[in-house]
CSV table of C-alpha atoms in Angstrom, one decimal:
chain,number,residue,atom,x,y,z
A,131,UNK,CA,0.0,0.0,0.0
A,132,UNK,CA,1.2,3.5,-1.1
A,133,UNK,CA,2.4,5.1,2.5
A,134,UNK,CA,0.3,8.7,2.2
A,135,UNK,CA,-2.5,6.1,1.8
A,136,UNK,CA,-1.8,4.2,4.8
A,137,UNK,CA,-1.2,7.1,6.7
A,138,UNK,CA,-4.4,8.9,6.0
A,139,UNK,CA,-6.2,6.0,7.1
A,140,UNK,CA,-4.4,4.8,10.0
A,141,UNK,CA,-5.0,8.4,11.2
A,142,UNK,CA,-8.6,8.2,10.3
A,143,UNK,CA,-9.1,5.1,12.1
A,144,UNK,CA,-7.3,6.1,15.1
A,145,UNK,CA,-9.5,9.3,15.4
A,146,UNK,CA,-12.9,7.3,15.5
A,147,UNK,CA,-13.8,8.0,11.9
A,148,UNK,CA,-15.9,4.9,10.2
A,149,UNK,CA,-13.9,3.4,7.7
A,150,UNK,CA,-15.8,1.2,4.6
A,151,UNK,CA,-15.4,-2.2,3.9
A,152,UNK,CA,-12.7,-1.7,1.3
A,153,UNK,CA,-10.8,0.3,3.2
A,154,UNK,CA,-10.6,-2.0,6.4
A,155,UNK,CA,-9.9,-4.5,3.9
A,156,UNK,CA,-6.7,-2.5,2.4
A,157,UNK,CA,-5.5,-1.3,6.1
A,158,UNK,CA,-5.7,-5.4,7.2
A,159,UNK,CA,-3.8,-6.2,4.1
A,160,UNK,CA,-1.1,-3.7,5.2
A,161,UNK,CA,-1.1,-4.9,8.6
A,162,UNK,CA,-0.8,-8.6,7.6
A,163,UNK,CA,2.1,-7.5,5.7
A,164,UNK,CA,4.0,-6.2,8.5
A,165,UNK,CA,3.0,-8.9,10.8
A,166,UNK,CA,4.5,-11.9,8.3
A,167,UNK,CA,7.8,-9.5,7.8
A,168,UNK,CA,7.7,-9.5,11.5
A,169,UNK,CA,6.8,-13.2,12.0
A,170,UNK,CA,9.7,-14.3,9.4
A,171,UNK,CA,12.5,-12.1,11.1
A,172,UNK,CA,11.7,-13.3,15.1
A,173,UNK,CA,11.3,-17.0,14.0
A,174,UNK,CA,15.3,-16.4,12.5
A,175,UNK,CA,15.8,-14.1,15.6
A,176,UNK,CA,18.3,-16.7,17.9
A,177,UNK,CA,18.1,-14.5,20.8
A,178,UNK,CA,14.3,-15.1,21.7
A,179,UNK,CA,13.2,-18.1,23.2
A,180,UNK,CA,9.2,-19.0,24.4
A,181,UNK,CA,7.3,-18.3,22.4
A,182,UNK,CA,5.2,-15.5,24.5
A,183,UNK,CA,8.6,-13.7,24.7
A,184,UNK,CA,9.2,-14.1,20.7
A,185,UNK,CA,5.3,-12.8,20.2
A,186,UNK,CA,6.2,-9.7,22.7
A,187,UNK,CA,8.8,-8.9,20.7
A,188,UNK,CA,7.2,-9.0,17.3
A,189,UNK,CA,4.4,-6.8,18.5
A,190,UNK,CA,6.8,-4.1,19.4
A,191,UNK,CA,9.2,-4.5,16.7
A,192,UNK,CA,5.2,-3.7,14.3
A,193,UNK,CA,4.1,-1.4,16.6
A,194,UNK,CA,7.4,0.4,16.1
A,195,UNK,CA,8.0,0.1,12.7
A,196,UNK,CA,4.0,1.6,11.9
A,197,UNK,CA,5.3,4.2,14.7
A,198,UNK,CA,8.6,5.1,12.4
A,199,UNK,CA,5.9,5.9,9.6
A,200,UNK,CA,5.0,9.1,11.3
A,201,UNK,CA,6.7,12.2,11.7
A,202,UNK,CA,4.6,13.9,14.0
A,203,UNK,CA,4.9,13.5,17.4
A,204,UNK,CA,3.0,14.7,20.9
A,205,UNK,CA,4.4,14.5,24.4
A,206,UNK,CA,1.9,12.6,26.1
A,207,UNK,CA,0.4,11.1,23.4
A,208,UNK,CA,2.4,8.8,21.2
A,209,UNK,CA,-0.6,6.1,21.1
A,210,UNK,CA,-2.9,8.2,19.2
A,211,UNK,CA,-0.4,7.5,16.1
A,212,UNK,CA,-0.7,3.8,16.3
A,213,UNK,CA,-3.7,3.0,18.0
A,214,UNK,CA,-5.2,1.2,14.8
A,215,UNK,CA,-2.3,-0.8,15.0
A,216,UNK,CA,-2.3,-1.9,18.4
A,217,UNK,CA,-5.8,-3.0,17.8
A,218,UNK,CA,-5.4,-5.2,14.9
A,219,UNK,CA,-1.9,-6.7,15.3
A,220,UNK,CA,-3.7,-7.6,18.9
A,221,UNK,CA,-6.1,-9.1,17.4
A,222,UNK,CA,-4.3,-11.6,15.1
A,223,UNK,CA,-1.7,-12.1,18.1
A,224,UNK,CA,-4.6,-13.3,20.6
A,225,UNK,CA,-6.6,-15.5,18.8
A,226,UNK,CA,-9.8,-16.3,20.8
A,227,UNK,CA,-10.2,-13.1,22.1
A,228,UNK,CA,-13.1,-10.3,20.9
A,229,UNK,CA,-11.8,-7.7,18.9
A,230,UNK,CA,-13.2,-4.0,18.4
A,231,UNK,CA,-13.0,-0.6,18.0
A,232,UNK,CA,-15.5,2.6,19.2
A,233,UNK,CA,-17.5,4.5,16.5
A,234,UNK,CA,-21.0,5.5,15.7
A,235,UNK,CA,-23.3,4.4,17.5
A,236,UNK,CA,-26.0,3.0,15.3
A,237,UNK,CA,-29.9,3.1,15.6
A,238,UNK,CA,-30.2,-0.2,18.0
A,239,UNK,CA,-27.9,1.9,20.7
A,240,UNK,CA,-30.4,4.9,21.6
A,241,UNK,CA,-31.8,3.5,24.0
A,242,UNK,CA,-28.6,2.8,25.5
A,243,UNK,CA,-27.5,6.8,24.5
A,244,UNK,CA,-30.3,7.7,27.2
A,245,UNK,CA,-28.8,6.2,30.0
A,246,UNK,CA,-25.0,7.1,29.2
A,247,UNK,CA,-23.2,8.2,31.8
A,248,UNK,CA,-20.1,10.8,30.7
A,249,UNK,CA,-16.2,10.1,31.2
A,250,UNK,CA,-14.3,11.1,34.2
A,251,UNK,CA,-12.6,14.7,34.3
A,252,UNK,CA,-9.7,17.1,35.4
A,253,UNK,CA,-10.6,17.4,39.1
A,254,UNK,CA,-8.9,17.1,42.3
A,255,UNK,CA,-9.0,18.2,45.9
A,256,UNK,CA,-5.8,19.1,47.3
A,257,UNK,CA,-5.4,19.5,51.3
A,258,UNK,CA,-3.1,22.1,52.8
A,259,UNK,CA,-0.4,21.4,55.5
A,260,UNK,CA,-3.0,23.0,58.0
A,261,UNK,CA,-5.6,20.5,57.2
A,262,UNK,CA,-7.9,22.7,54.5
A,263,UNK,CA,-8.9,21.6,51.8
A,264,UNK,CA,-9.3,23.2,48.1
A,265,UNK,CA,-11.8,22.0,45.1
A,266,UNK,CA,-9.1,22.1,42.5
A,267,UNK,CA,-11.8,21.8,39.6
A,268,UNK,CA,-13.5,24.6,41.6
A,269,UNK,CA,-10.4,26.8,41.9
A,270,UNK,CA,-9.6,29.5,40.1
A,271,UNK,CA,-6.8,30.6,37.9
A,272,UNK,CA,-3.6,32.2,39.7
A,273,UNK,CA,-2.2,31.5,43.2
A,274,UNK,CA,-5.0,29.7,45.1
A,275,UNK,CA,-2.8,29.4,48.4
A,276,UNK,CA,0.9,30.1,49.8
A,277,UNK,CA,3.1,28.0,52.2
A,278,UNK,CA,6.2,29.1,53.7
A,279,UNK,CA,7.1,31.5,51.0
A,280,UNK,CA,5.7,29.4,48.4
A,281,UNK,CA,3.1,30.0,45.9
A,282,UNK,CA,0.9,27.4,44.9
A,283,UNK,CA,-0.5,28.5,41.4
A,284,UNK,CA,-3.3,27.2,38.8
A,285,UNK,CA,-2.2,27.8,35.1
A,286,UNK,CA,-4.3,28.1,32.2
A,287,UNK,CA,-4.8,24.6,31.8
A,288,UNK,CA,-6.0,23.5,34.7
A,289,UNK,CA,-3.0,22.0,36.1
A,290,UNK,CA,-1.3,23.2,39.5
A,291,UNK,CA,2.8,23.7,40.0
A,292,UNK,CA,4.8,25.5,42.8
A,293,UNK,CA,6.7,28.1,42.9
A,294,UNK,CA,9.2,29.7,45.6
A,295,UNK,CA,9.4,33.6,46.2
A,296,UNK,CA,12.2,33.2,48.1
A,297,UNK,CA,14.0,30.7,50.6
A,298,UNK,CA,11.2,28.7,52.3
A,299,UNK,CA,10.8,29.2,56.2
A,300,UNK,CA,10.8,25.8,58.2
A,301,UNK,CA,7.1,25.9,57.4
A,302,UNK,CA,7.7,24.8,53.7
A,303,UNK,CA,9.0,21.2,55.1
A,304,UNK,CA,4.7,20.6,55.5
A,305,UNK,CA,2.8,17.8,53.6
A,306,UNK,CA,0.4,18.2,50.9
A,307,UNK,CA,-1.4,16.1,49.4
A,308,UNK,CA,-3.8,15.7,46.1
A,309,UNK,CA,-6.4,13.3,45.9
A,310,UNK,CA,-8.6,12.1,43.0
A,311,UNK,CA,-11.8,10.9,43.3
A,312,UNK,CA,-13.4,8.3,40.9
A,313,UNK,CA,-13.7,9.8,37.9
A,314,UNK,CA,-11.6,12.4,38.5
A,315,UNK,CA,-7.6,12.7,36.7
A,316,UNK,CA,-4.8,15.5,37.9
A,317,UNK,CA,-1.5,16.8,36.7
A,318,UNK,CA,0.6,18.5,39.3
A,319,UNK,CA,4.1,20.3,39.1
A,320,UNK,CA,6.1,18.9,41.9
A,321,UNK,CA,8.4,21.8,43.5
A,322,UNK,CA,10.9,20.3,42.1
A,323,UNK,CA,9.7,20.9,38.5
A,324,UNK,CA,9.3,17.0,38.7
A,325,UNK,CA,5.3,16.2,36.9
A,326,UNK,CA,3.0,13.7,38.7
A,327,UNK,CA,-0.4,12.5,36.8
A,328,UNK,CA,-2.7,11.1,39.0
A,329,UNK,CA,-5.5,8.7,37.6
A,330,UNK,CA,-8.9,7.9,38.9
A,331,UNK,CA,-9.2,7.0,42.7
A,332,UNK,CA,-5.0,8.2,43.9
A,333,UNK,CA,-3.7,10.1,45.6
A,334,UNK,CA,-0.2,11.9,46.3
A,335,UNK,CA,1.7,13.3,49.4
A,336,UNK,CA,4.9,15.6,49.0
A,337,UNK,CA,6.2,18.4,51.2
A,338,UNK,CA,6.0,21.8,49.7
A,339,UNK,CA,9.5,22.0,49.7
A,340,UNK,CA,12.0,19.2,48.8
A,341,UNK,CA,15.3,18.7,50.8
A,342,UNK,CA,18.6,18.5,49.9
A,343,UNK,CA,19.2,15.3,51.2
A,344,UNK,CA,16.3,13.3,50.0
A,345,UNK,CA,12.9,13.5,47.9
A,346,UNK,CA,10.2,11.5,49.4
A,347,UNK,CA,6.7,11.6,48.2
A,348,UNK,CA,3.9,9.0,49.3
A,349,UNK,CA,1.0,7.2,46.7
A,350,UNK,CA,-1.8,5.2,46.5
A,351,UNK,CA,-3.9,4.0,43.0
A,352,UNK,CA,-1.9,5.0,40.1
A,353,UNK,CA,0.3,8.0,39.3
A,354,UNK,CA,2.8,8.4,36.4
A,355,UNK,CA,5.8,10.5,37.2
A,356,UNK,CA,8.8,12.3,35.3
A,357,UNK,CA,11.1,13.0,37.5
A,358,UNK,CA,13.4,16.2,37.3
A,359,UNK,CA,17.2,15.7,38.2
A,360,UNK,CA,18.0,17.5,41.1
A,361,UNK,CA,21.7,18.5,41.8
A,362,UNK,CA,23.2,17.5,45.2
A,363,UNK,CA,24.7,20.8,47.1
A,364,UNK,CA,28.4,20.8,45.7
A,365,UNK,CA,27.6,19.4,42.7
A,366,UNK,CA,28.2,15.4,43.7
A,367,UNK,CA,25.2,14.1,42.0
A,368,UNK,CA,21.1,13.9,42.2
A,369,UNK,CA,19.1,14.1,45.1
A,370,UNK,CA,17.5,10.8,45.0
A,371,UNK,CA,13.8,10.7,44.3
A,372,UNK,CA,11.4,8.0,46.2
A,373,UNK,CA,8.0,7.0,45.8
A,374,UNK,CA,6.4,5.1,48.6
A,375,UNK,CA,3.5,3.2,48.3
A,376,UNK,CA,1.7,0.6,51.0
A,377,UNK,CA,3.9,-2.7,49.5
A,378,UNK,CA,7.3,-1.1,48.0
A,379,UNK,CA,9.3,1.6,47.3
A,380,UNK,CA,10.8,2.9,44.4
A,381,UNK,CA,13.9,4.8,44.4
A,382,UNK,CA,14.8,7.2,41.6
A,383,UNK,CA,16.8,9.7,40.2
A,384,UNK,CA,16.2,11.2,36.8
A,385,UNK,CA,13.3,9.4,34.8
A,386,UNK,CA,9.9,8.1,33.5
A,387,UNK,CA,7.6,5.7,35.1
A,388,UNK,CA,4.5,4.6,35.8
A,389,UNK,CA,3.6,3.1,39.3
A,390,UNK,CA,0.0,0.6,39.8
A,391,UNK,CA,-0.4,0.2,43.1
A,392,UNK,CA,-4.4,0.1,43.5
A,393,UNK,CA,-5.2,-1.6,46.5
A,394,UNK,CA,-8.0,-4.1,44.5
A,395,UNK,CA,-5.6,-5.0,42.1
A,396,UNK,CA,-4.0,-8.7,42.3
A,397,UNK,CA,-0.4,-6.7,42.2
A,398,UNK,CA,1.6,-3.4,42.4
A,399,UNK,CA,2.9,-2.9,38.8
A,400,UNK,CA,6.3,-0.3,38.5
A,401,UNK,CA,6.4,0.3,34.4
A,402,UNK,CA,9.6,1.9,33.4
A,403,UNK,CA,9.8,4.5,30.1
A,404,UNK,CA,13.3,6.4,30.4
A,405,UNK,CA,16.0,6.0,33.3
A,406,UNK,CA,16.6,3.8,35.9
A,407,UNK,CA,14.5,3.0,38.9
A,408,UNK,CA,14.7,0.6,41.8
A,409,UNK,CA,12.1,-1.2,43.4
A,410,UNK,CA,11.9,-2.6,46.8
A,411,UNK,CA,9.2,-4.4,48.7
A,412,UNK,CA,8.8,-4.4,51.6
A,413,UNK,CA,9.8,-7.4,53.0
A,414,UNK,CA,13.5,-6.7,51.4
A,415,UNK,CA,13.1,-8.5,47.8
A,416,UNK,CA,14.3,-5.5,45.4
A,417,UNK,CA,15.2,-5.4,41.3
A,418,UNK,CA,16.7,-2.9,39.1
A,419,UNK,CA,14.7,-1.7,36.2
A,420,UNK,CA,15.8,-0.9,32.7
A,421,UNK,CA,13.3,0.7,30.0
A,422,UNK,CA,10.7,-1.7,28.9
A,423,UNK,CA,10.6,-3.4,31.9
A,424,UNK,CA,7.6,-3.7,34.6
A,425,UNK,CA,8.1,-5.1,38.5
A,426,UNK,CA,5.4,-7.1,39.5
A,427,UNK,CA,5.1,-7.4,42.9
A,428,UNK,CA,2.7,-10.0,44.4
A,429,UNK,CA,3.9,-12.1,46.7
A,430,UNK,CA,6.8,-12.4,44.8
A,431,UNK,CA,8.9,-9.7,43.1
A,432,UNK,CA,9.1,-10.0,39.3
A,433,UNK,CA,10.5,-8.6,36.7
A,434,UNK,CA,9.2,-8.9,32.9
A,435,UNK,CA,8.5,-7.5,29.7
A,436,UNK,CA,6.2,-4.1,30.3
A,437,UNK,CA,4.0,-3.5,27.1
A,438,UNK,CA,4.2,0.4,27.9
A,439,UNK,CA,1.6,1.4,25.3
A,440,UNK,CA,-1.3,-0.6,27.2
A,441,UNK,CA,-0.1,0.7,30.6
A,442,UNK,CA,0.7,4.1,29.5
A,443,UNK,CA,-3.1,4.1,27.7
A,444,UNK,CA,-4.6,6.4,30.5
A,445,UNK,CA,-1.7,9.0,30.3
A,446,UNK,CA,-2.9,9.5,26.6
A,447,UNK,CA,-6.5,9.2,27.4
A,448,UNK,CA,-7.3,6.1,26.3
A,449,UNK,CA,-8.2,2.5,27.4
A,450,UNK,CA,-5.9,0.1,25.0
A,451,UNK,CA,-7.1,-3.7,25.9
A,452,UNK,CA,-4.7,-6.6,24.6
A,453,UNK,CA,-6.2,-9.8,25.6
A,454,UNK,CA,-7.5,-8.4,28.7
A,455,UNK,CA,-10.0,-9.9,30.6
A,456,UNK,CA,-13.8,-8.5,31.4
A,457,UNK,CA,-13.0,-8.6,35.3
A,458,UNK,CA,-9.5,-6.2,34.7
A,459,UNK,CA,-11.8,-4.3,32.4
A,460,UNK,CA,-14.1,-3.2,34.6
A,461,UNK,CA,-12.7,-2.3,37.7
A,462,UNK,CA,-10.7,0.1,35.9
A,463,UNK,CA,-13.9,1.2,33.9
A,464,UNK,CA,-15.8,1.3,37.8
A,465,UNK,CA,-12.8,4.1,38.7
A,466,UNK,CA,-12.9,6.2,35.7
A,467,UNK,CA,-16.7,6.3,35.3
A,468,UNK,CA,-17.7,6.5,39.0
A,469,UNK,CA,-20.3,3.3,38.5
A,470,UNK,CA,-20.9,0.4,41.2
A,471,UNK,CA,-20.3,-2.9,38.3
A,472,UNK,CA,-21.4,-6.4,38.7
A,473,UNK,CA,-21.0,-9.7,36.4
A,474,UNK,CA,-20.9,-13.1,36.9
A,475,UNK,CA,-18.2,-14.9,37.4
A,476,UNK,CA,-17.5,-16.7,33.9
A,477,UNK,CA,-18.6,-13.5,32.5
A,478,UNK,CA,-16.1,-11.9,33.6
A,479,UNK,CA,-13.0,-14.1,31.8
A,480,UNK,CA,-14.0,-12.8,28.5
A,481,UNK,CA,-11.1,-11.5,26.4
A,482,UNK,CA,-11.1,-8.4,24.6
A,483,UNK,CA,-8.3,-6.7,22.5
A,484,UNK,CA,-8.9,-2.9,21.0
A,485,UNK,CA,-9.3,0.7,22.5
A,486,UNK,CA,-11.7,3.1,23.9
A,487,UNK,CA,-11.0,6.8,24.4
A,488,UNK,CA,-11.3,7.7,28.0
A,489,UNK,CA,-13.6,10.7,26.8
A,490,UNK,CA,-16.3,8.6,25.0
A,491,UNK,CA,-19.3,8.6,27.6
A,492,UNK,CA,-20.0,4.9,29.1
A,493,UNK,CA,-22.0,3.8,26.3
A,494,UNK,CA,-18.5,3.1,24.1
A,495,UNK,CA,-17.8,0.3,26.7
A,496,UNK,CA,-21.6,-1.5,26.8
A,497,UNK,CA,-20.8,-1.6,22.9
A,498,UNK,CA,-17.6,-3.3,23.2
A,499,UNK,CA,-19.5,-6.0,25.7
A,500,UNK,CA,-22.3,-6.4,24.4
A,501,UNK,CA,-20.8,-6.6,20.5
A,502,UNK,CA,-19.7,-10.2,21.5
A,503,UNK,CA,-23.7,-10.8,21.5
A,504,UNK,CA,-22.7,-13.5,24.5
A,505,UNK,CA,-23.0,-10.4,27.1
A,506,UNK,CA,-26.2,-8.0,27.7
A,507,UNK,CA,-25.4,-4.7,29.7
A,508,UNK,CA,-28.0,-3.2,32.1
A,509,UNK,CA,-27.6,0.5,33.9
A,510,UNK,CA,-29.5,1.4,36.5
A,511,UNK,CA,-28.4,4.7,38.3
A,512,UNK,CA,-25.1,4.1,38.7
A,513,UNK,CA,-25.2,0.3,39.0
A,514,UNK,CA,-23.2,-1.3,35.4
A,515,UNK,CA,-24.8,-4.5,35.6
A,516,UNK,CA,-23.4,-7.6,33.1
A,517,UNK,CA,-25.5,-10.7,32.4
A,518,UNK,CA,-25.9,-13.7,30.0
């Protein structure tokens, strides 16, 4: 397929836009391309073994080379570009599986349009060192509060940073801490210039003002970080960075990561981007991380391949499914869309590849259940309710 073709309609795909049967049919004949190339060079590849490893490694080596067709890039969103092909090279990797993708919703779904519930949103309450509180969503632009010679400041965008007038008193050592609700997603500017992102249900303690010694902040639910290097007094290296959370801690200096550490999830999962982070449990098992590679700990400490574009997914504002089961599904569909879900056991082991943007309203998920037409969806209020 002629590239500018391939791009127009990858991008076309991956913004939502309904493509027609012949061109699905020419975009799965260009993926089915890249996927033998790929198969045929990891079958010759001596260096990977299982073959879940060999399959890892194919996916990324597609995903990358569909990624290398673009020359446009965004910060925080690199899976907008190959979302299509996330979706599709899932879909023939994970066979047995349901495959989809959101779009219109068509006549039959109206009545499910009248019950939809919308997305979660940019909103946050942070509490002060003195125990007040302030609706960050509520807030308004500017400096909504100052500790110890720092300002606390809302920019344009909704997102909050510090900022020091001068050298902090004692005062400045004090906690803070910013907590999402269900539903509810926050960026914050660490004083440190460092960026945290919380997703739905987290939360994030830090003092106002880091020392020179350490930097110590405290988690719970998920929270991607980038973390700012931070020069030691005298020049001898980086203040090292570390995140707490109730099972482990991560130490850091400079670097990208994503930390999962929801307290109904069957593991804390570290994912590392860019850098160098290491983990430690709490019991004293501890691993060094190197990019593309995810701890898991459980009851054991394990280190594997991370598939960063799935974890990543909310960062970008999607939901990016690869073989994921109905269960996993939901509970982080409960925490984005503030809903109460129930399902049946066996239900609840269906497999699903694709991706849903985190802004569709809930309706884009009971089409991605109930397209398997083994699954009806029921909302009542606030109740997500999953039967036979």
């Amino acid at each position: 397929m002629d590239n500018d073709i391939f791009r127009k309609l990858l991008q076309q795909q991956a913004d939502g836009h309904q493509l027609s049967p012949e061109e699905e049919a020419q975009l799965r004949q260009a993926y089915d391309q890249l996927l033998q190339e790929e198969l045929a060079a990891t079958a010759e590849d001596p260096s990977l073994g299982p073959d879940e490893q060999r399959g890892i490694a194919m996916r990324q080596r597609i995903d990358q080379s569909i990624a290398d067709r673009h020359t446009k890039r965004l910060r925080f969103h690199p899976i907008r570009r190959i979302a299509a092909a996330a979706i599709l090279v899932g879909m023939t990797l994970l066979a047995g599986t349901y495959w989809f993708r959101t779009g219109k919703p068509g006549n039959n779904e109206q009545l499910v349009q009248q019950e939809d519930i919308l997305p979660g949103a940019h909103k946050a309450r942070l509490t002060l060192a003195d125990g007040s509180a302030i609706s960050l969503n509520d807030a308004k632009h500017g400096t909504i509060a100052t500790q110890g010679g720092v300002r606390i400041e809302k920019d344009a965008e909704g997102n909050i940073r510090y900022n020091a007038d001068k050298k902090p008193t004692a005062l400045s050592s004090a906690i803070n801490t910013i907590t999402t609700p269900n539903g509810g997603q926050y960026r914050v500017t660490l004083p440190d210039n460092s960026i945290a992102i919380l997703n739905a249900a987290s939360s994030l303690s830090y003092p106002v003002q880091f020392s020179d010694k350490e930097r110590r902040v405290k988690m719970t639910g998920e929270v991607y970080f980038e973390i700012e290097k931070m020069p030691m007094p005298g020049g001898k290296g980086n203040v090292p960075f570390f995140v707490e959370t109730a099972g482990q801690e991560v130490q850091v200096l400079g670097t990208h990561f994503d930390i999962n550490a929801y307290g109904n999830e069957t593991a804390i999962r570290t994912t590392l981007v860019e850098g160098s982070v290491k983990v430690r449990s709490n019991d004293g098992q501890s691993a060094l991380l190197k990019p593309g590679q995810q701890a898991v700990l459980a009851k054991q400490l394990n280190v594997q391949q991370a598939d960063i574009q799935q974890q990543l997914a909310w960062v970008n504002g999607d939901f990016v499914f690869r073989g994921e089961t109905l269960e996993n599904i939901l509970r982080q569909v409960e925490r984005w869309y503030d809903i109460e879900v129930e399902y049946p056991p066996h239900i609840g082991k269906m497999r699903f590849n694709g991706m849903v943007s985190r802004s569709q309203p809930l309706s884009a998920i009971i089409r991605m259940i109930q397209s398997t037409k083994k699954a009806t969806v029921t909302v009542k209020k606030r109740r997500f309710i999953v039967t036979d």
